[in-house]
Amino acid sequence: MTIRVLIVDDQMMVREGFSVLLNAMEGIEVVGEAVDGREAIAQVAALRPDVVLMDIRMPHMNGLEATREIVAADTDAKVLVLTTFDLDEYVYQALRAGASGFLLKDASARQLADGVRVVAAGEALLAPSVTKRLIAEFSKLAETPRVADPAGVGELTDREKEVLVLIAQGLSNGEIAGRLIVAESTIKTHVSRILVKLGLRDRTQAAVFAYETRLVTPS
């Protein structure tokens, strides 16, 4: 199936450049563009894209606010945030708002296309330099008292807790399957059940949940 993409950026050259790059990739189609967060929300409702490439710093409504509203609307669109700054202060907030991942704007065409495919498939995506920033934010949580029994965790089986910790450590389904010596389809089932039990949107929110509830701490 073709992955439908909406590009959101206040700079026309950026939008046009990403559009040309992605439309040249097999299985990806750019179905629309938006110049700010407000237009992005309207376009998501009208076009029903699979993936939204979202800039952070835009006038009228920034990418953080737009991401929060798109996720709250319970659409199927996954938000992949693009930023010029690997230390952007919005990284942690956008992930909590429901973004499925981050890429820097200097990513190659192949990295961009691969990122769209990864996010569309329900996986989490974080550029290495962005991950460092995120871990730094998580480290601050270690200074707060640990919640004895975080909401929802008690409903997870021991194996599901194990899978959740590995998700938070950045492992893919295949890597988790190899670590636990089970079929990858089994891990997909565990991930689906974890998301349902915890009321989470995707793997990225699962990772944030694991750190915030101190099921796993940065090493």
JSON list of C-alpha atoms in Angstrom, two decimals, residues 8-213:
[
{"chain": "A", "resi": 8, "resn": "VAL", "atom": "CA", "xyz": [4.06, 20.75, 7.29]},
{"chain": "A", "resi": 9, "resn": "ASP", "atom": "CA", "xyz": [6.65, 23.54, 7.20]},
{"chain": "A", "resi": 10, "resn": "ASP", "atom": "CA", "xyz": [6.46, 27.33, 6.97]},
{"chain": "A", "resi": 11, "resn": "GLN", "atom": "CA", "xyz": [9.24, 27.45, 4.37]},
{"chain": "A", "resi": 12, "resn": "MET", "atom": "CA", "xyz": [8.09, 26.79, 0.80]},
{"chain": "A", "resi": 13, "resn": "MET", "atom": "CA", "xyz": [11.50, 25.57, -0.38]},
{"chain": "A", "resi": 14, "resn": "VAL", "atom": "CA", "xyz": [11.59, 22.98, 2.40]},
{"chain": "A", "resi": 15, "resn": "ARG", "atom": "CA", "xyz": [8.10, 21.72, 1.56]},
{"chain": "A", "resi": 16, "resn": "GLU", "atom": "CA", "xyz": [8.85, 21.52, -2.15]},
{"chain": "A", "resi": 17, "resn": "GLY", "atom": "CA", "xyz": [12.20, 19.85, -1.58]},
{"chain": "A", "resi": 18, "resn": "PHE", "atom": "CA", "xyz": [10.78, 17.14, 0.69]},
{"chain": "A", "resi": 19, "resn": "SER", "atom": "CA", "xyz": [7.86, 16.66, -1.69]},
{"chain": "A", "resi": 20, "resn": "VAL", "atom": "CA", "xyz": [10.16, 16.02, -4.66]},
{"chain": "A", "resi": 21, "resn": "LEU", "atom": "CA", "xyz": [12.35, 13.64, -2.64]},
{"chain": "A", "resi": 22, "resn": "LEU", "atom": "CA", "xyz": [9.48, 11.59, -1.24]},
{"chain": "A", "resi": 23, "resn": "ASN", "atom": "CA", "xyz": [7.43, 11.41, -4.43]},
{"chain": "A", "resi": 24, "resn": "ALA", "atom": "CA", "xyz": [10.47, 9.88, -6.11]},
{"chain": "A", "resi": 25, "resn": "MET", "atom": "CA", "xyz": [10.45, 7.02, -3.58]},
{"chain": "A", "resi": 26, "resn": "GLU", "atom": "CA", "xyz": [8.56, 3.83, -4.27]},
{"chain": "A", "resi": 27, "resn": "GLY", "atom": "CA", "xyz": [5.42, 3.37, -2.18]},
{"chain": "A", "resi": 28, "resn": "ILE", "atom": "CA", "xyz": [5.28, 6.97, -0.90]},
{"chain": "A", "resi": 29, "resn": "GLU", "atom": "CA", "xyz": [2.98, 9.76, -2.10]},
{"chain": "A", "resi": 30, "resn": "VAL", "atom": "CA", "xyz": [2.86, 13.34, -0.84]},
{"chain": "A", "resi": 31, "resn": "VAL", "atom": "CA", "xyz": [-0.85, 14.17, -0.74]},
{"chain": "A", "resi": 32, "resn": "GLY", "atom": "CA", "xyz": [-0.67, 17.70, 0.64]},
{"chain": "A", "resi": 33, "resn": "GLU", "atom": "CA", "xyz": [1.26, 20.51, 2.31]},
{"chain": "A", "resi": 34, "resn": "ALA", "atom": "CA", "xyz": [0.57, 22.93, 5.16]},
{"chain": "A", "resi": 35, "resn": "VAL", "atom": "CA", "xyz": [2.32, 26.13, 6.20]},
{"chain": "A", "resi": 36, "resn": "ASP", "atom": "CA", "xyz": [1.59, 26.03, 9.94]},
{"chain": "A", "resi": 37, "resn": "GLY", "atom": "CA", "xyz": [-0.01, 23.95, 12.68]},
{"chain": "A", "resi": 38, "resn": "ARG", "atom": "CA", "xyz": [-3.53, 25.24, 12.14]},
{"chain": "A", "resi": 39, "resn": "GLU", "atom": "CA", "xyz": [-3.50, 24.33, 8.47]},
{"chain": "A", "resi": 40, "resn": "ALA", "atom": "CA", "xyz": [-1.93, 20.98, 9.32]},
{"chain": "A", "resi": 41, "resn": "ILE", "atom": "CA", "xyz": [-4.86, 20.05, 11.57]},
{"chain": "A", "resi": 42, "resn": "ALA", "atom": "CA", "xyz": [-7.33, 20.96, 8.83]},
{"chain": "A", "resi": 43, "resn": "GLN", "atom": "CA", "xyz": [-5.37, 19.05, 6.19]},
{"chain": "A", "resi": 44, "resn": "VAL", "atom": "CA", "xyz": [-5.13, 15.94, 8.36]},
{"chain": "A", "resi": 45, "resn": "ALA", "atom": "CA", "xyz": [-8.91, 15.94, 8.72]},
{"chain": "A", "resi": 46, "resn": "ALA", "atom": "CA", "xyz": [-9.45, 16.49, 4.99]},
{"chain": "A", "resi": 47, "resn": "LEU", "atom": "CA", "xyz": [-6.74, 14.28, 3.49]},
{"chain": "A", "resi": 48, "resn": "ARG", "atom": "CA", "xyz": [-6.36, 11.52, 6.10]},
{"chain": "A", "resi": 49, "resn": "PRO", "atom": "CA", "xyz": [-2.59, 11.04, 5.59]},
{"chain": "A", "resi": 50, "resn": "ASP", "atom": "CA", "xyz": [-0.71, 8.10, 7.08]},
{"chain": "A", "resi": 51, "resn": "VAL", "atom": "CA", "xyz": [2.29, 10.19, 8.13]},
{"chain": "A", "resi": 52, "resn": "VAL", "atom": "CA", "xyz": [2.65, 13.90, 8.90]},
{"chain": "A", "resi": 53, "resn": "LEU", "atom": "CA", "xyz": [6.13, 15.39, 8.51]},
{"chain": "A", "resi": 54, "resn": "MET", "atom": "CA", "xyz": [5.89, 18.17, 11.09]},
{"chain": "A", "resi": 55, "resn": "ASP", "atom": "CA", "xyz": [8.17, 21.15, 11.54]},
{"chain": "A", "resi": 56, "resn": "ILE", "atom": "CA", "xyz": [8.41, 22.43, 15.12]},
{"chain": "A", "resi": 57, "resn": "ARG", "atom": "CA", "xyz": [8.99, 26.15, 14.88]},
{"chain": "A", "resi": 58, "resn": "MET", "atom": "CA", "xyz": [6.20, 27.77, 12.86]},
{"chain": "A", "resi": 59, "resn": "PRO", "atom": "CA", "xyz": [4.09, 30.93, 13.23]},
{"chain": "A", "resi": 60, "resn": "HIS", "atom": "CA", "xyz": [0.45, 30.97, 14.39]},
{"chain": "A", "resi": 61, "resn": "MET", "atom": "CA", "xyz": [0.59, 27.41, 15.77]},
{"chain": "A", "resi": 62, "resn": "ASN", "atom": "CA", "xyz": [3.81, 25.46, 16.29]},
{"chain": "A", "resi": 63, "resn": "GLY", "atom": "CA", "xyz": [4.36, 21.78, 15.61]},
{"chain": "A", "resi": 64, "resn": "LEU", "atom": "CA", "xyz": [4.04, 20.82, 19.27]},
{"chain": "A", "resi": 65, "resn": "GLU", "atom": "CA", "xyz": [0.53, 22.25, 19.59]},
{"chain": "A", "resi": 66, "resn": "ALA", "atom": "CA", "xyz": [-0.50, 20.79, 16.23]},
{"chain": "A", "resi": 67, "resn": "THR", "atom": "CA", "xyz": [0.82, 17.34, 17.17]},
{"chain": "A", "resi": 68, "resn": "ARG", "atom": "CA", "xyz": [-1.13, 17.40, 20.42]},
{"chain": "A", "resi": 69, "resn": "GLU", "atom": "CA", "xyz": [-4.39, 18.27, 18.61]},
{"chain": "A", "resi": 70, "resn": "ILE", "atom": "CA", "xyz": [-3.86, 15.73, 15.83]},
{"chain": "A", "resi": 71, "resn": "VAL", "atom": "CA", "xyz": [-3.27, 12.96, 18.36]},
{"chain": "A", "resi": 72, "resn": "ALA", "atom": "CA", "xyz": [-6.21, 14.10, 20.51]},
{"chain": "A", "resi": 73, "resn": "ALA", "atom": "CA", "xyz": [-8.46, 13.88, 17.44]},
{"chain": "A", "resi": 74, "resn": "ASP", "atom": "CA", "xyz": [-7.67, 10.15, 17.40]},
{"chain": "A", "resi": 75, "resn": "THR", "atom": "CA", "xyz": [-6.74, 10.08, 13.72]},
{"chain": "A", "resi": 76, "resn": "ASP", "atom": "CA", "xyz": [-4.65, 7.29, 12.23]},
{"chain": "A", "resi": 77, "resn": "ALA", "atom": "CA", "xyz": [-1.96, 9.76, 11.17]},
{"chain": "A", "resi": 78, "resn": "LYS", "atom": "CA", "xyz": [1.49, 9.28, 12.70]},
{"chain": "A", "resi": 79, "resn": "VAL", "atom": "CA", "xyz": [3.54, 12.42, 13.33]},
{"chain": "A", "resi": 80, "resn": "LEU", "atom": "CA", "xyz": [7.23, 12.43, 12.38]},
{"chain": "A", "resi": 81, "resn": "VAL", "atom": "CA", "xyz": [8.81, 15.66, 13.60]},
{"chain": "A", "resi": 82, "resn": "LEU", "atom": "CA", "xyz": [11.53, 17.30, 11.53]},
{"chain": "A", "resi": 83, "resn": "THR", "atom": "CA", "xyz": [13.78, 19.80, 13.24]},
{"chain": "A", "resi": 84, "resn": "THR", "atom": "CA", "xyz": [16.90, 21.77, 12.42]},
{"chain": "A", "resi": 85, "resn": "PHE", "atom": "CA", "xyz": [18.04, 21.61, 16.01]},
{"chain": "A", "resi": 86, "resn": "ASP", "atom": "CA", "xyz": [19.18, 18.35, 17.60]},
{"chain": "A", "resi": 87, "resn": "LEU", "atom": "CA", "xyz": [18.85, 19.98, 21.02]},
{"chain": "A", "resi": 88, "resn": "ASP", "atom": "CA", "xyz": [15.43, 21.48, 20.43]},
{"chain": "A", "resi": 89, "resn": "GLU", "atom": "CA", "xyz": [13.64, 22.11, 23.72]},
{"chain": "A", "resi": 90, "resn": "TYR", "atom": "CA", "xyz": [10.43, 20.70, 22.28]},
{"chain": "A", "resi": 91, "resn": "VAL", "atom": "CA", "xyz": [11.76, 17.18, 21.71]},
{"chain": "A", "resi": 92, "resn": "TYR", "atom": "CA", "xyz": [10.57, 15.68, 24.98]},
{"chain": "A", "resi": 93, "resn": "GLN", "atom": "CA", "xyz": [7.29, 17.61, 24.96]},
{"chain": "A", "resi": 94, "resn": "ALA", "atom": "CA", "xyz": [6.44, 16.54, 21.40]},
{"chain": "A", "resi": 95, "resn": "LEU", "atom": "CA", "xyz": [7.01, 12.87, 22.21]},
{"chain": "A", "resi": 96, "resn": "ARG", "atom": "CA", "xyz": [4.74, 13.22, 25.23]},
{"chain": "A", "resi": 97, "resn": "ALA", "atom": "CA", "xyz": [2.20, 14.92, 22.95]},
{"chain": "A", "resi": 98, "resn": "GLY", "atom": "CA", "xyz": [2.18, 11.85, 20.73]},
{"chain": "A", "resi": 99, "resn": "ALA", "atom": "CA", "xyz": [4.84, 12.30, 18.05]},
{"chain": "A", "resi": 100, "resn": "SER", "atom": "CA", "xyz": [6.08, 8.95, 16.78]},
{"chain": "A", "resi": 101, "resn": "GLY", "atom": "CA", "xyz": [9.63, 10.12, 16.22]},
{"chain": "A", "resi": 102, "resn": "PHE", "atom": "CA", "xyz": [12.16, 12.73, 15.23]},
{"chain": "A", "resi": 103, "resn": "LEU", "atom": "CA", "xyz": [14.51, 13.30, 12.31]},
{"chain": "A", "resi": 104, "resn": "LEU", "atom": "CA", "xyz": [16.87, 16.18, 11.68]},
{"chain": "A", "resi": 105, "resn": "LYS", "atom": "CA", "xyz": [16.32, 18.20, 8.51]},
{"chain": "A", "resi": 106, "resn": "ASP", "atom": "CA", "xyz": [19.81, 17.35, 7.27]},
{"chain": "A", "resi": 107, "resn": "ALA", "atom": "CA", "xyz": [18.81, 13.67, 6.91]},
{"chain": "A", "resi": 108, "resn": "SER", "atom": "CA", "xyz": [19.45, 12.14, 3.50]},
{"chain": "A", "resi": 109, "resn": "ALA", "atom": "CA", "xyz": [16.64, 11.36, 1.08]},
{"chain": "A", "resi": 110, "resn": "ARG", "atom": "CA", "xyz": [16.98, 7.67, 1.91]},
{"chain": "A", "resi": 111, "resn": "GLN", "atom": "CA", "xyz": [16.88, 8.34, 5.66]},
{"chain": "A", "resi": 112, "resn": "LEU", "atom": "CA", "xyz": [13.80, 10.49, 5.20]},
{"chain": "A", "resi": 113, "resn": "ALA", "atom": "CA", "xyz": [11.99, 7.83, 3.17]},
{"chain": "A", "resi": 114, "resn": "ASP", "atom": "CA", "xyz": [13.03, 5.09, 5.59]},
{"chain": "A", "resi": 115, "resn": "GLY", "atom": "CA", "xyz": [11.81, 7.24, 8.47]},
{"chain": "A", "resi": 116, "resn": "VAL", "atom": "CA", "xyz": [8.40, 7.65, 6.86]},
{"chain": "A", "resi": 117, "resn": "ARG", "atom": "CA", "xyz": [8.15, 3.88, 6.34]},
{"chain": "A", "resi": 118, "resn": "VAL", "atom": "CA", "xyz": [9.24, 3.08, 9.89]},
{"chain": "A", "resi": 119, "resn": "VAL", "atom": "CA", "xyz": [6.72, 5.46, 11.46]},
{"chain": "A", "resi": 120, "resn": "ALA", "atom": "CA", "xyz": [3.92, 4.34, 9.13]},
{"chain": "A", "resi": 121, "resn": "ALA", "atom": "CA", "xyz": [4.56, 0.77, 10.26]},
{"chain": "A", "resi": 122, "resn": "GLY", "atom": "CA", "xyz": [4.04, 1.77, 13.89]},
{"chain": "A", "resi": 123, "resn": "GLU", "atom": "CA", "xyz": [7.68, 1.74, 14.95]},
{"chain": "A", "resi": 124, "resn": "ALA", "atom": "CA", "xyz": [9.42, 4.49, 16.90]},
{"chain": "A", "resi": 125, "resn": "LEU", "atom": "CA", "xyz": [12.07, 6.62, 15.22]},
{"chain": "A", "resi": 126, "resn": "LEU", "atom": "CA", "xyz": [14.62, 8.87, 16.88]},
{"chain": "A", "resi": 127, "resn": "ALA", "atom": "CA", "xyz": [17.71, 10.39, 15.29]},
{"chain": "A", "resi": 128, "resn": "PRO", "atom": "CA", "xyz": [20.80, 9.42, 17.37]},
{"chain": "A", "resi": 129, "resn": "SER", "atom": "CA", "xyz": [21.56, 13.01, 18.42]},
{"chain": "A", "resi": 130, "resn": "VAL", "atom": "CA", "xyz": [17.92, 13.53, 19.40]},
{"chain": "A", "resi": 131, "resn": "THR", "atom": "CA", "xyz": [18.02, 10.34, 21.46]},
{"chain": "A", "resi": 132, "resn": "LYS", "atom": "CA", "xyz": [20.86, 11.84, 23.52]},
{"chain": "A", "resi": 133, "resn": "ARG", "atom": "CA", "xyz": [18.67, 14.84, 24.30]},
{"chain": "A", "resi": 134, "resn": "LEU", "atom": "CA", "xyz": [15.76, 12.62, 25.23]},
{"chain": "A", "resi": 135, "resn": "ILE", "atom": "CA", "xyz": [17.87, 10.49, 27.56]},
{"chain": "A", "resi": 136, "resn": "ALA", "atom": "CA", "xyz": [19.07, 13.67, 29.24]},
{"chain": "A", "resi": 137, "resn": "GLU", "atom": "CA", "xyz": [15.46, 14.64, 29.90]},
{"chain": "A", "resi": 138, "resn": "PHE", "atom": "CA", "xyz": [14.67, 11.17, 31.21]},
{"chain": "A", "resi": 139, "resn": "SER", "atom": "CA", "xyz": [17.67, 11.39, 33.53]},
{"chain": "A", "resi": 140, "resn": "LYS", "atom": "CA", "xyz": [16.02, 14.31, 35.31]},
{"chain": "A", "resi": 141, "resn": "LEU", "atom": "CA", "xyz": [13.13, 12.02, 36.18]},
{"chain": "A", "resi": 142, "resn": "ALA", "atom": "CA", "xyz": [15.50, 9.79, 38.12]},
{"chain": "A", "resi": 143, "resn": "GLU", "atom": "CA", "xyz": [15.71, 12.57, 40.70]},
{"chain": "A", "resi": 144, "resn": "THR", "atom": "CA", "xyz": [12.01, 12.25, 41.50]},
{"chain": "A", "resi": 145, "resn": "PRO", "atom": "CA", "xyz": [10.50, 9.58, 43.78]},
{"chain": "A", "resi": 146, "resn": "ARG", "atom": "CA", "xyz": [9.51, 6.40, 41.99]},
{"chain": "A", "resi": 147, "resn": "VAL", "atom": "CA", "xyz": [5.82, 5.61, 41.81]},
{"chain": "A", "resi": 148, "resn": "ALA", "atom": "CA", "xyz": [5.22, 2.38, 43.74]},
{"chain": "A", "resi": 149, "resn": "ASP", "atom": "CA", "xyz": [2.58, 1.01, 41.37]},
{"chain": "A", "resi": 150, "resn": "PRO", "atom": "CA", "xyz": [2.26, 3.08, 38.18]},
{"chain": "A", "resi": 151, "resn": "ALA", "atom": "CA", "xyz": [-1.22, 3.12, 36.66]},
{"chain": "A", "resi": 152, "resn": "GLY", "atom": "CA", "xyz": [-1.75, 0.21, 34.30]},
{"chain": "A", "resi": 153, "resn": "VAL", "atom": "CA", "xyz": [1.52, -1.58, 35.02]},
{"chain": "A", "resi": 154, "resn": "GLY", "atom": "CA", "xyz": [-0.20, -4.05, 37.31]},
{"chain": "A", "resi": 155, "resn": "GLU", "atom": "CA", "xyz": [-2.25, -5.29, 34.37]},
{"chain": "A", "resi": 156, "resn": "LEU", "atom": "CA", "xyz": [0.86, -6.32, 32.44]},
{"chain": "A", "resi": 157, "resn": "THR", "atom": "CA", "xyz": [2.22, -9.85, 32.60]},
{"chain": "A", "resi": 158, "resn": "ASP", "atom": "CA", "xyz": [5.88, -10.35, 33.54]},
{"chain": "A", "resi": 159, "resn": "ARG", "atom": "CA", "xyz": [6.73, -11.00, 29.88]},
{"chain": "A", "resi": 160, "resn": "GLU", "atom": "CA", "xyz": [4.90, -7.86, 28.77]},
{"chain": "A", "resi": 161, "resn": "LYS", "atom": "CA", "xyz": [6.85, -5.81, 31.33]},
{"chain": "A", "resi": 162, "resn": "GLU", "atom": "CA", "xyz": [10.04, -7.35, 29.96]},
{"chain": "A", "resi": 163, "resn": "VAL", "atom": "CA", "xyz": [9.06, -6.42, 26.41]},
{"chain": "A", "resi": 164, "resn": "LEU", "atom": "CA", "xyz": [8.14, -2.88, 27.51]},
{"chain": "A", "resi": 165, "resn": "VAL", "atom": "CA", "xyz": [11.57, -2.36, 29.05]},
{"chain": "A", "resi": 166, "resn": "LEU", "atom": "CA", "xyz": [13.26, -3.54, 25.84]},
{"chain": "A", "resi": 167, "resn": "ILE", "atom": "CA", "xyz": [11.09, -1.19, 23.77]},
{"chain": "A", "resi": 168, "resn": "ALA", "atom": "CA", "xyz": [12.25, 1.67, 25.99]},
{"chain": "A", "resi": 169, "resn": "GLN", "atom": "CA", "xyz": [15.84, 0.63, 25.37]},
{"chain": "A", "resi": 170, "resn": "GLY", "atom": "CA", "xyz": [15.28, 1.15, 21.65]},
{"chain": "A", "resi": 171, "resn": "LEU", "atom": "CA", "xyz": [15.08, -2.46, 20.43]},
{"chain": "A", "resi": 172, "resn": "SER", "atom": "CA", "xyz": [12.97, -3.35, 17.40]},
{"chain": "A", "resi": 173, "resn": "ASN", "atom": "CA", "xyz": [10.52, -6.25, 17.40]},
{"chain": "A", "resi": 174, "resn": "GLY", "atom": "CA", "xyz": [13.06, -8.43, 15.64]},
{"chain": "A", "resi": 175, "resn": "GLU", "atom": "CA", "xyz": [15.78, -7.57, 18.15]},
{"chain": "A", "resi": 176, "resn": "ILE", "atom": "CA", "xyz": [13.45, -8.22, 21.08]},
{"chain": "A", "resi": 177, "resn": "ALA", "atom": "CA", "xyz": [12.45, -11.56, 19.56]},
{"chain": "A", "resi": 178, "resn": "GLY", "atom": "CA", "xyz": [16.11, -12.51, 19.27]},
{"chain": "A", "resi": 179, "resn": "ARG", "atom": "CA", "xyz": [16.83, -11.44, 22.84]},
{"chain": "A", "resi": 180, "resn": "LEU", "atom": "CA", "xyz": [13.90, -13.43, 24.25]},
{"chain": "A", "resi": 181, "resn": "ILE", "atom": "CA", "xyz": [14.26, -16.33, 21.78]},
{"chain": "A", "resi": 182, "resn": "VAL", "atom": "CA", "xyz": [10.69, -16.20, 20.52]},
{"chain": "A", "resi": 183, "resn": "ALA", "atom": "CA", "xyz": [9.03, -15.56, 17.17]},
{"chain": "A", "resi": 184, "resn": "GLU", "atom": "CA", "xyz": [8.76, -11.93, 16.03]},
{"chain": "A", "resi": 185, "resn": "SER", "atom": "CA", "xyz": [5.00, -12.40, 15.62]},
{"chain": "A", "resi": 186, "resn": "THR", "atom": "CA", "xyz": [4.83, -13.22, 19.34]},
{"chain": "A", "resi": 187, "resn": "ILE", "atom": "CA", "xyz": [6.53, -9.92, 20.16]},
{"chain": "A", "resi": 188, "resn": "LYS", "atom": "CA", "xyz": [4.11, -8.02, 17.92]},
{"chain": "A", "resi": 189, "resn": "THR", "atom": "CA", "xyz": [1.25, -9.57, 19.89]},
{"chain": "A", "resi": 190, "resn": "HIS", "atom": "CA", "xyz": [2.88, -8.55, 23.19]},
{"chain": "A", "resi": 191, "resn": "VAL", "atom": "CA", "xyz": [3.40, -4.99, 21.93]},
{"chain": "A", "resi": 192, "resn": "SER", "atom": "CA", "xyz": [-0.23, -4.71, 20.83]},
{"chain": "A", "resi": 193, "resn": "ARG", "atom": "CA", "xyz": [-1.45, -5.92, 24.22]},
{"chain": "A", "resi": 194, "resn": "ILE", "atom": "CA", "xyz": [0.86, -3.53, 26.06]},
{"chain": "A", "resi": 195, "resn": "LEU", "atom": "CA", "xyz": [-0.47, -0.56, 24.09]},
{"chain": "A", "resi": 196, "resn": "VAL", "atom": "CA", "xyz": [-4.09, -1.57, 24.70]},
{"chain": "A", "resi": 197, "resn": "LYS", "atom": "CA", "xyz": [-3.62, -2.21, 28.43]},
{"chain": "A", "resi": 198, "resn": "LEU", "atom": "CA", "xyz": [-1.79, 1.06, 29.01]},
{"chain": "A", "resi": 199, "resn": "GLY", "atom": "CA", "xyz": [-3.97, 3.09, 26.67]},
{"chain": "A", "resi": 200, "resn": "LEU", "atom": "CA", "xyz": [-1.00, 4.22, 24.59]},
{"chain": "A", "resi": 201, "resn": "ARG", "atom": "CA", "xyz": [-0.88, 5.23, 20.94]},
{"chain": "A", "resi": 202, "resn": "ASP", "atom": "CA", "xyz": [2.39, 3.63, 19.80]},
{"chain": "A", "resi": 203, "resn": "ARG", "atom": "CA", "xyz": [5.84, 2.35, 20.75]},
{"chain": "A", "resi": 204, "resn": "THR", "atom": "CA", "xyz": [7.22, 5.84, 21.29]},
{"chain": "A", "resi": 205, "resn": "GLN", "atom": "CA", "xyz": [4.63, 6.62, 23.94]},
{"chain": "A", "resi": 206, "resn": "ALA", "atom": "CA", "xyz": [5.32, 3.20, 25.45]},
{"chain": "A", "resi": 207, "resn": "ALA", "atom": "CA", "xyz": [9.00, 4.12, 25.77]},
{"chain": "A", "resi": 208, "resn": "VAL", "atom": "CA", "xyz": [8.13, 7.47, 27.37]},
{"chain": "A", "resi": 209, "resn": "PHE", "atom": "CA", "xyz": [5.77, 5.69, 29.78]},
{"chain": "A", "resi": 210, "resn": "ALA", "atom": "CA", "xyz": [8.48, 3.20, 30.78]},
{"chain": "A", "resi": 211, "resn": "TYR", "atom": "CA", "xyz": [10.91, 5.98, 31.65]},
{"chain": "A", "resi": 212, "resn": "GLU", "atom": "CA", "xyz": [8.38, 8.22, 33.37]},
{"chain": "A", "resi": 213, "resn": "THR", "atom": "CA", "xyz": [7.17, 5.39, 35.59]}
]
